[in-house]
C-alpha positions as a LaTeX table, in Angstrom:
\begin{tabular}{lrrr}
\hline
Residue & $x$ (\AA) & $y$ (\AA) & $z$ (\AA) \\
\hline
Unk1 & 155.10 & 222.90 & 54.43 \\
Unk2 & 153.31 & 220.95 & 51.52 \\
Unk3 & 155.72 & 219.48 & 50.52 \\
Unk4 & 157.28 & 218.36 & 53.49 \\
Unk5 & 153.95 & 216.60 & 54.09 \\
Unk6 & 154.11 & 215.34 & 50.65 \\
Unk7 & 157.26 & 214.03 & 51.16 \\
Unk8 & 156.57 & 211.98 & 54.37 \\
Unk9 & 153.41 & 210.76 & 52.65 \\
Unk10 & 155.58 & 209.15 & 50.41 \\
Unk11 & 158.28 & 208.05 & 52.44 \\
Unk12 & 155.11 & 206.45 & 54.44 \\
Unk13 & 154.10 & 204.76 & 51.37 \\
Unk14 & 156.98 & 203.48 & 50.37 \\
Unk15 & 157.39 & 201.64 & 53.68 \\
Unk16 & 154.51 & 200.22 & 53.89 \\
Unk17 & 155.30 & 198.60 & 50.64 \\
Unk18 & 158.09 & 197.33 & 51.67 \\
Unk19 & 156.71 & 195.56 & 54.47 \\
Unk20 & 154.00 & 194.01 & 52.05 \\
Unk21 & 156.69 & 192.94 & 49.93 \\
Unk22 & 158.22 & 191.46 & 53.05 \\
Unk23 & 155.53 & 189.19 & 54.10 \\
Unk24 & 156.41 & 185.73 & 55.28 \\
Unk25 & 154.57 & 182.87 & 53.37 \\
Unk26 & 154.03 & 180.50 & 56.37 \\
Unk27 & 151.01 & 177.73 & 55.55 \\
Unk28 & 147.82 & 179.44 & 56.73 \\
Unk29 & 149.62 & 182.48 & 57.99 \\
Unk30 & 150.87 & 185.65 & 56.48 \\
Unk31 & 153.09 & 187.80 & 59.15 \\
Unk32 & 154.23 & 191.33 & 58.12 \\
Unk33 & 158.13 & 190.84 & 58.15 \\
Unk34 & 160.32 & 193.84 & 59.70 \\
Unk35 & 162.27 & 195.40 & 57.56 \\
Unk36 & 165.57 & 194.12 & 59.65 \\
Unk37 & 163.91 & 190.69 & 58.68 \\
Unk38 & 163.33 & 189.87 & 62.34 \\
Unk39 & 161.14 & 186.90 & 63.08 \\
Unk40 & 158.32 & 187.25 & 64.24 \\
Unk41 & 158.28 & 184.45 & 67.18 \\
Unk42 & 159.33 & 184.96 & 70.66 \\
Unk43 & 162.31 & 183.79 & 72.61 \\
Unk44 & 162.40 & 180.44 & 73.91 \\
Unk45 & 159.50 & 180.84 & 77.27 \\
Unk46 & 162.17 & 179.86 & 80.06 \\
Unk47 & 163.52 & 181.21 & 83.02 \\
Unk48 & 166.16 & 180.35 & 85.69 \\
Unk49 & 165.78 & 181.15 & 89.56 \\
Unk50 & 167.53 & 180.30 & 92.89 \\
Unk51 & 166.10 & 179.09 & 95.73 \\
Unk52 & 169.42 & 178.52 & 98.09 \\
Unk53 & 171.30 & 175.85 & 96.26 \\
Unk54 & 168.17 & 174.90 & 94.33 \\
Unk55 & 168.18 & 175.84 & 90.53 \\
Unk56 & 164.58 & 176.19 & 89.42 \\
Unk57 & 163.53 & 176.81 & 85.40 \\
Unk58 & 160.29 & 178.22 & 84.83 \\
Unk59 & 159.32 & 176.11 & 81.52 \\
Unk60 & 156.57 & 177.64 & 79.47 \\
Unk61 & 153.67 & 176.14 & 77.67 \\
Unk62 & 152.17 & 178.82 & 75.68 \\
Unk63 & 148.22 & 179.13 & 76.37 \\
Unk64 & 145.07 & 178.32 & 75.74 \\
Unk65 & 142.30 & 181.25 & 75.59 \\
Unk66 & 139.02 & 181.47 & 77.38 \\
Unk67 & 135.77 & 183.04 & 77.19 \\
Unk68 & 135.38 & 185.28 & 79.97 \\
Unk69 & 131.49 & 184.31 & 80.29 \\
Unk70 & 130.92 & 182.25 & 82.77 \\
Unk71 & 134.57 & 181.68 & 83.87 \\
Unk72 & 134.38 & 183.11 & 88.16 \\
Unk73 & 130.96 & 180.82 & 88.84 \\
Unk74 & 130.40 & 183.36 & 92.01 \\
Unk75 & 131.35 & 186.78 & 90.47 \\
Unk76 & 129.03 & 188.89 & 88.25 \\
Unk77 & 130.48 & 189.35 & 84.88 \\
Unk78 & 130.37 & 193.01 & 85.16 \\
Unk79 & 132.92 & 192.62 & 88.34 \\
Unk80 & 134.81 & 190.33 & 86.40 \\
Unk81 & 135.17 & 192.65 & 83.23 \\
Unk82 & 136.00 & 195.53 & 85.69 \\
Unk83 & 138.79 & 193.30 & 87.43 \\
Unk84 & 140.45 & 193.02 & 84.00 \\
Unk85 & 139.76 & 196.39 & 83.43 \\
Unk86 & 142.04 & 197.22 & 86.33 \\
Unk87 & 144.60 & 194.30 & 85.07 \\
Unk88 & 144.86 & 195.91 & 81.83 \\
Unk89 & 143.38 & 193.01 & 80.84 \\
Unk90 & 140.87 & 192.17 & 77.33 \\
Unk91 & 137.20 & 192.12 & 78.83 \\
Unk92 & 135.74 & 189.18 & 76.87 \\
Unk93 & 138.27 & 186.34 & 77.21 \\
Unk94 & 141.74 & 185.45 & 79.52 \\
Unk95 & 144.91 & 183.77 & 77.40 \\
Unk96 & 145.64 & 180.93 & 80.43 \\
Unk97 & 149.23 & 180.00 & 80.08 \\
Unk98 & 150.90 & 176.82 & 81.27 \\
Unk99 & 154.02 & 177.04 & 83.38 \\
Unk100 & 156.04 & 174.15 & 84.94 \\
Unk101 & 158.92 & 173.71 & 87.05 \\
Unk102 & 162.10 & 171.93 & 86.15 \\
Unk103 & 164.16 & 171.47 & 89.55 \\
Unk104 & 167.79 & 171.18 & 89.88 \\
Unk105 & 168.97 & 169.99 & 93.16 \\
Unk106 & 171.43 & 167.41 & 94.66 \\
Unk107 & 172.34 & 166.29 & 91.32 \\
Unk108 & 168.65 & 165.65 & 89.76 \\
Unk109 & 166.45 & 167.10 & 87.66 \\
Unk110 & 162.58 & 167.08 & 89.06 \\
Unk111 & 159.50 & 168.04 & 87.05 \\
Unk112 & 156.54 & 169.46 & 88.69 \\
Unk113 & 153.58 & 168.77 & 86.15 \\
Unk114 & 154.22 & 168.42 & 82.25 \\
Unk115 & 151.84 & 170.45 & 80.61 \\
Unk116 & 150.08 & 170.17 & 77.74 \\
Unk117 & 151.90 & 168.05 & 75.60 \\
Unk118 & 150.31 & 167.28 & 72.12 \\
Unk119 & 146.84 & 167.88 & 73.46 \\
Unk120 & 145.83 & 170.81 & 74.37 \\
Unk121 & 144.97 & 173.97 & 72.36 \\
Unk122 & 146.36 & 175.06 & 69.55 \\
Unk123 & 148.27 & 177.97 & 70.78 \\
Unk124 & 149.90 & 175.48 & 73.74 \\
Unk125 & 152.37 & 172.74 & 72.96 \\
Unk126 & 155.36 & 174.62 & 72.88 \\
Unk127 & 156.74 & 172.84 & 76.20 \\
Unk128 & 159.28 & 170.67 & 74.56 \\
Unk129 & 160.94 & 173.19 & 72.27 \\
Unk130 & 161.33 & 175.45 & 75.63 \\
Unk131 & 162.22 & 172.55 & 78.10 \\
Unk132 & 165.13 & 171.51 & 75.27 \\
Unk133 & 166.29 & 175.05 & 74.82 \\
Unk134 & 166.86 & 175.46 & 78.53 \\
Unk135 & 169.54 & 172.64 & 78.01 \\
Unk136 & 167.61 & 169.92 & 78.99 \\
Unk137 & 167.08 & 166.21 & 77.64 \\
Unk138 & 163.98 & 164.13 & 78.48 \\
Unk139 & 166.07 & 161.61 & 79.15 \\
Unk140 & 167.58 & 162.96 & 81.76 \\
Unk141 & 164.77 & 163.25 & 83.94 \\
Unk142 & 164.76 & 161.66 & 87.48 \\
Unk143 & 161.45 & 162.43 & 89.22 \\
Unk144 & 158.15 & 163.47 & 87.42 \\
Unk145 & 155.67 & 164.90 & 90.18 \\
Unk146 & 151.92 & 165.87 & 89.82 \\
Unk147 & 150.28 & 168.55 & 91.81 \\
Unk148 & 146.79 & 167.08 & 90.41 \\
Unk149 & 144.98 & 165.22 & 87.67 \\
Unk150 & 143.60 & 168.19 & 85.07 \\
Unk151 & 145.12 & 167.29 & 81.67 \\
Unk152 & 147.40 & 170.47 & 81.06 \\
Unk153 & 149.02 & 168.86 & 84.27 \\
Unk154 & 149.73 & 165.67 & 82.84 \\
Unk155 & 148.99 & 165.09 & 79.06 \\
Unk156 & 153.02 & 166.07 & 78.84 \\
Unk157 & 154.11 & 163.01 & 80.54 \\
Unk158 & 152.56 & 160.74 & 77.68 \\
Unk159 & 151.54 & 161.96 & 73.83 \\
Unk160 & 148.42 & 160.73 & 72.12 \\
Unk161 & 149.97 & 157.66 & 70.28 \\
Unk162 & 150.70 & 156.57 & 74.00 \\
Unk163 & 154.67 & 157.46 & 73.64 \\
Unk164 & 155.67 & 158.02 & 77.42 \\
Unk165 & 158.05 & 161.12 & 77.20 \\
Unk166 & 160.02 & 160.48 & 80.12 \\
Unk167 & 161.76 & 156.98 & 79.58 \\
Unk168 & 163.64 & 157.29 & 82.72 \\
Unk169 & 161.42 & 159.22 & 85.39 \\
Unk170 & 160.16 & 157.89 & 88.60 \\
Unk171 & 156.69 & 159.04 & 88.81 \\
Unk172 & 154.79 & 160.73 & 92.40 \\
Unk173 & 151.26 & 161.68 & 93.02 \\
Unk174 & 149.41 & 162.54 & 95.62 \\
Unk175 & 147.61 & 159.72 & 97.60 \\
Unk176 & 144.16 & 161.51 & 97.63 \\
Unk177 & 144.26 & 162.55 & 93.75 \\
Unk178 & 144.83 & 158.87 & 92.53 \\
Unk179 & 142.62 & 157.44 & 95.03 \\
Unk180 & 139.72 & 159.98 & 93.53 \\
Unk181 & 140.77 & 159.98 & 90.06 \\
Unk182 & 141.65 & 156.07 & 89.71 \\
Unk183 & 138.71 & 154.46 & 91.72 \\
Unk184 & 136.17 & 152.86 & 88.91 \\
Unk185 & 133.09 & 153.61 & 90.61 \\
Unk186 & 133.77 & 157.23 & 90.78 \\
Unk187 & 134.39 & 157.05 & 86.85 \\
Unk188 & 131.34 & 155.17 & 86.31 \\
Unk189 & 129.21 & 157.57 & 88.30 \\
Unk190 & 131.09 & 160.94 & 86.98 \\
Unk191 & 128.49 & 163.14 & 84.78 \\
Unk192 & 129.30 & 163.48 & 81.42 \\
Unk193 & 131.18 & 166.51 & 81.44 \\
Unk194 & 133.87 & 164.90 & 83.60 \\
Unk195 & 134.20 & 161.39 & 81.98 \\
Unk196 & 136.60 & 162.50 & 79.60 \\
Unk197 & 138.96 & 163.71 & 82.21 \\
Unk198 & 138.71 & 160.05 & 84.11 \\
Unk199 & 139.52 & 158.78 & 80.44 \\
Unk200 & 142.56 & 161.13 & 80.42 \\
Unk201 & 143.57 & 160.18 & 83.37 \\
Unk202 & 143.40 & 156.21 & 82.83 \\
Unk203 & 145.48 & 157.50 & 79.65 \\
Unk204 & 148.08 & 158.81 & 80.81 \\
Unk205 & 148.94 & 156.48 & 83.80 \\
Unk206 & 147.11 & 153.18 & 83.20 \\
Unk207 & 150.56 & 151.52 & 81.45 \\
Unk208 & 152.66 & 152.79 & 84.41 \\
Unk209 & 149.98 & 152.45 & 87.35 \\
Unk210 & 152.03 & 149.50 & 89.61 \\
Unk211 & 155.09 & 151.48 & 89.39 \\
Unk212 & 153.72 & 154.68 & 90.54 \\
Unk213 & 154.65 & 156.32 & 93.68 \\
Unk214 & 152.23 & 158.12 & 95.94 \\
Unk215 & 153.22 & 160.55 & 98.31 \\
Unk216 & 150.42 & 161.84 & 102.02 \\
Unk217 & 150.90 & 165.77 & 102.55 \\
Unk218 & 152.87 & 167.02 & 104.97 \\
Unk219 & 155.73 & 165.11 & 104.12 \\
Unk220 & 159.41 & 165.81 & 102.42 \\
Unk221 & 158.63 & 163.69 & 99.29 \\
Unk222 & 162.47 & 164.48 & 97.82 \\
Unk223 & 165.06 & 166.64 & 99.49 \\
Unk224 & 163.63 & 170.18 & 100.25 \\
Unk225 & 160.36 & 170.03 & 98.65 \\
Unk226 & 157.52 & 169.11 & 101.02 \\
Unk227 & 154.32 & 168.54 & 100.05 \\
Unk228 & 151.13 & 170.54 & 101.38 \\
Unk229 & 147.71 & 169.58 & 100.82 \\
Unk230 & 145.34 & 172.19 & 99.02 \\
Unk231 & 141.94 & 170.91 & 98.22 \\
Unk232 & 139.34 & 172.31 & 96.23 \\
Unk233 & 140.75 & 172.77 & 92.98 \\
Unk234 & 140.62 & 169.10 & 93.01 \\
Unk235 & 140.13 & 166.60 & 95.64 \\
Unk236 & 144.15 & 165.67 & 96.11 \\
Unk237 & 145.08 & 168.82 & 94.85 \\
Unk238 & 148.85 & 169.51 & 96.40 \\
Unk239 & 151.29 & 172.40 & 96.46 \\
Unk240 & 154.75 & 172.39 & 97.60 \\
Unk241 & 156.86 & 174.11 & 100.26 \\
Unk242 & 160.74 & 174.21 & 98.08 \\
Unk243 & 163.26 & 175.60 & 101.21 \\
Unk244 & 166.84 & 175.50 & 100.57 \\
Unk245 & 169.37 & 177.85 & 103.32 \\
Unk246 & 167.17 & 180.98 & 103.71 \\
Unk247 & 165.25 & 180.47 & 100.46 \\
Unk248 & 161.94 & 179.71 & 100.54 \\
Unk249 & 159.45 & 179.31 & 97.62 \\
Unk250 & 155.70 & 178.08 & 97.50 \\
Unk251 & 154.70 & 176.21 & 94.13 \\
Unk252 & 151.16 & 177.03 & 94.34 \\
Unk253 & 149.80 & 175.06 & 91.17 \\
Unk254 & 146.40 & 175.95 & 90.72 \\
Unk255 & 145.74 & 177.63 & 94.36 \\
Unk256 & 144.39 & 180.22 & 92.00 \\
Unk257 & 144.44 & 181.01 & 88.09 \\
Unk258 & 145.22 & 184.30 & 87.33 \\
Unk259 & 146.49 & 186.33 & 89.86 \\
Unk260 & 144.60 & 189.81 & 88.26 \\
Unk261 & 141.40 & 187.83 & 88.99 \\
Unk262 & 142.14 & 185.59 & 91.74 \\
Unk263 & 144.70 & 186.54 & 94.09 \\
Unk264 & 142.85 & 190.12 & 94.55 \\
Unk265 & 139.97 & 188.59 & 94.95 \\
Unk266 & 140.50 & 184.95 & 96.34 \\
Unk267 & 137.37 & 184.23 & 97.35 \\
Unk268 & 135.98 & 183.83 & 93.51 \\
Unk269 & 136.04 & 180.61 & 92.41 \\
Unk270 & 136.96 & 179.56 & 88.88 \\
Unk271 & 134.99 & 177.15 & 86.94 \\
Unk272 & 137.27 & 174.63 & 87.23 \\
Unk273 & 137.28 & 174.44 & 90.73 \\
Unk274 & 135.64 & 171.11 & 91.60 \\
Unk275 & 134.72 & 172.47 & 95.55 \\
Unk276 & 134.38 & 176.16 & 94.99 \\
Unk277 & 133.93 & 176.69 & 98.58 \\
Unk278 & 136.54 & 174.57 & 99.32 \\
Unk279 & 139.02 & 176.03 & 96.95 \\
Unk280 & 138.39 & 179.54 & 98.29 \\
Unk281 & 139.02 & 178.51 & 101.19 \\
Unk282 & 142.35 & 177.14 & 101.09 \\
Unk283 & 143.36 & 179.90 & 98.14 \\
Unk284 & 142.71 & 182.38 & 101.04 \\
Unk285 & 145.06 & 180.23 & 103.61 \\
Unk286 & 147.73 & 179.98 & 101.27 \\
Unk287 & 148.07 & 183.20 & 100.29 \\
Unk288 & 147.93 & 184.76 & 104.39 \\
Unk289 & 150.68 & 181.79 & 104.69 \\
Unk290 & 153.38 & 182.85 & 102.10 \\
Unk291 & 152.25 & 186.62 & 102.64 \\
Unk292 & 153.13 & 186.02 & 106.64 \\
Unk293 & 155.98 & 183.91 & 105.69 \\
Unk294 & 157.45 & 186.56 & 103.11 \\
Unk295 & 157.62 & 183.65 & 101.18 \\
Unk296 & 158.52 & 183.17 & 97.01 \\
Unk297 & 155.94 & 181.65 & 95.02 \\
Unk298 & 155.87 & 180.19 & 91.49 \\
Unk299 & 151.98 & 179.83 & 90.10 \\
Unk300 & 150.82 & 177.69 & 87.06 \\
Unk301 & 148.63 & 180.25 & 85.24 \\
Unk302 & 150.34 & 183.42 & 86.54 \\
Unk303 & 151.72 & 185.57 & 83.31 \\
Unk304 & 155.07 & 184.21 & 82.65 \\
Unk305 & 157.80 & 183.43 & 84.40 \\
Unk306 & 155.54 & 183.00 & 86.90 \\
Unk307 & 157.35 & 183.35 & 90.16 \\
Unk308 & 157.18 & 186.88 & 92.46 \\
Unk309 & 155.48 & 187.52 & 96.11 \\
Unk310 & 152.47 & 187.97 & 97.13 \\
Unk311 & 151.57 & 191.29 & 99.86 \\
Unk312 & 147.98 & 191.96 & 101.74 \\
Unk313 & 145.46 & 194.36 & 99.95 \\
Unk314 & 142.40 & 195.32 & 101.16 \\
Unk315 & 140.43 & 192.35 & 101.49 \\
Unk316 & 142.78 & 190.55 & 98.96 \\
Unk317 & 145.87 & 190.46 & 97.91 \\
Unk318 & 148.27 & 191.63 & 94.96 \\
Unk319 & 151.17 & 189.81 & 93.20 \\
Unk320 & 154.34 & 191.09 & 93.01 \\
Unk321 & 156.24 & 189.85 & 90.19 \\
Unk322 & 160.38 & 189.41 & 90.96 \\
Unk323 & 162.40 & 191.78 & 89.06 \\
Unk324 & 163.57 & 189.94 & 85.70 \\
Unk325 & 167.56 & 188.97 & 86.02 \\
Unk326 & 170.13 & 188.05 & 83.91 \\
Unk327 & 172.18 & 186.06 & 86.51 \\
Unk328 & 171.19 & 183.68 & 88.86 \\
\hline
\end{tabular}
């Protein structure tokens, strides 16, 4: 028996030397190699969906990590912690990941939002790597469309030496976002907190601003996708109805941010919620519409790919994520 244990004491010691000997030497990193040499990144963050004849890719853009302090502005942070708890969740801070929507229909190729592009946090930014190994070419992109103004919305569409990423993209907004986000006085007045994000917004589509094309909800701004006002979040904030045959999806954008905290309990409101009220209550409309409805939904800060259902419980609701496929 000893020295059976002596023997896998040594068998244990001699891998973890090999792994030390194995350590990648990446500038201001040092990852423990497996002793297959497999690296230690993930797959490319993109996945492919049908709704009816429309091709949608979820498009990943890694994630930026948050404090949990202070993060539901009408929640105790004991609740909170607990509602993580339940998620399986850390209880001190949330990863928030980025996920867009490349749409392939009649021909085109429609964005919804951009992401971060080159400025957001450091663990975001990996858009354009993922967007490129799904196939794609910037280049190739017809229609750019904005649910709303925050900056991991639209800092993708133009990088911080003012390069505009899309060359060939017609760009939509919604009516009530630009009017809010565009009008001077409302810049001038904004507290300090929020001037930066009028900045970013001047930014990004200040060069482009005559040929921009805004879109009123309720409206079929391109072939199957109609748009659907959703205030709160932000003043023009807009989701989108994508039906195609029998399929029906809901891109919610930021109706809520993470589903463990704010589809089971919609009526928190997250502190980026301009109109918390506001925001809860069209979070809790939504999500009785595509529960009625039986309806898809993709989400911007749900844990990727993003996409699943959404069913009644309790006084909430719980997200269902779809069942991971290899075919279309």
């Amino acid at each position: 028996m000893q020295e059976a244990y002596i023997s896998r004491r040594a068998a244990l010691a001699g891998a973890s030397a090999l792994v030390a000997a194995t350590t990648l030497d990446l500038p201001g990193l040092a990852y423990p190699a497996q002793a297959q040499g497999t690296p230690v990144n993930q797959a490319p963050g993109f996945y492919r969906y049908k709704i009816g004849d429309i091709t949608l890719t979820a498009i990943n853009d890694g994630f930026a990590r948050r404090p949990l302090e202070g993060f539901v502005r009408n929640a105790e942070l004991a609740d909170v912690k607990k509602a993580m708890e339940q998620a399986f969740l850390p209880q001190d801070a949330l990863n928030i990941t980025f996920t867009t929507l490349a749409i392939q229909s009649g021909g085109k190729l429609t964005l919804i939002d951009t992401g971060n592009g080159d400025s957001g946090a450091p663990t975001s930014g990996a858009w354009m790597t993922n967007f490129k190994a799904a196939g794609f070419d910037p280049k190739d992109v017809s229609t750019v469309v904005f649910s709303h103004f925050h900056g991991d919305h639209i800092n993708g569409f133009r990088l911080k030496d003012g390069t505009a990423v899309f060359p060939n993209a017609e760009v939509m907004v919604p009516a009530a976002e630009w009017a809010f986000w565009m009008d001077d006085a409302k810049a001038s007045a904004a507290p300090e907190a929020m001037k930066g994000a009028f900045a970013g917004v001047r930014r990004v589509f200040s060069p482009i601003a005559k040929d921009v094309k805004q879109f009123e909800a309720g409206k079929e701004i391109l072939p199957g996708i109609t748009a659907i006002a959703a205030p709160g979040h932000t003043p023009g904030h807009t989701v989108f109805a994508a039906t195609s045959g029998s399929g029906k999806l809901m891109i919610m954008s930021d109706t809520t941010n993470h589903p463990a905290l704010f589809v089971r309990n919609p009526d928190w409101s997250a502190v980026f919620d301009m109109d918390g009220p506001q925001a809860a209550a069209t979070r809790r409309k939504l999500l009785d519409m595509v529960t009625a409805e039986r309806m898809q939904v993709a989400f911007y800060h749900a844990p990727f790919p993003a996409v699943g259902h959404i069913g009644k419980a309790g006084n909430g609701f719980e997200m269902v994520p779809v069942q991971w496929s290899t075919a279309l």
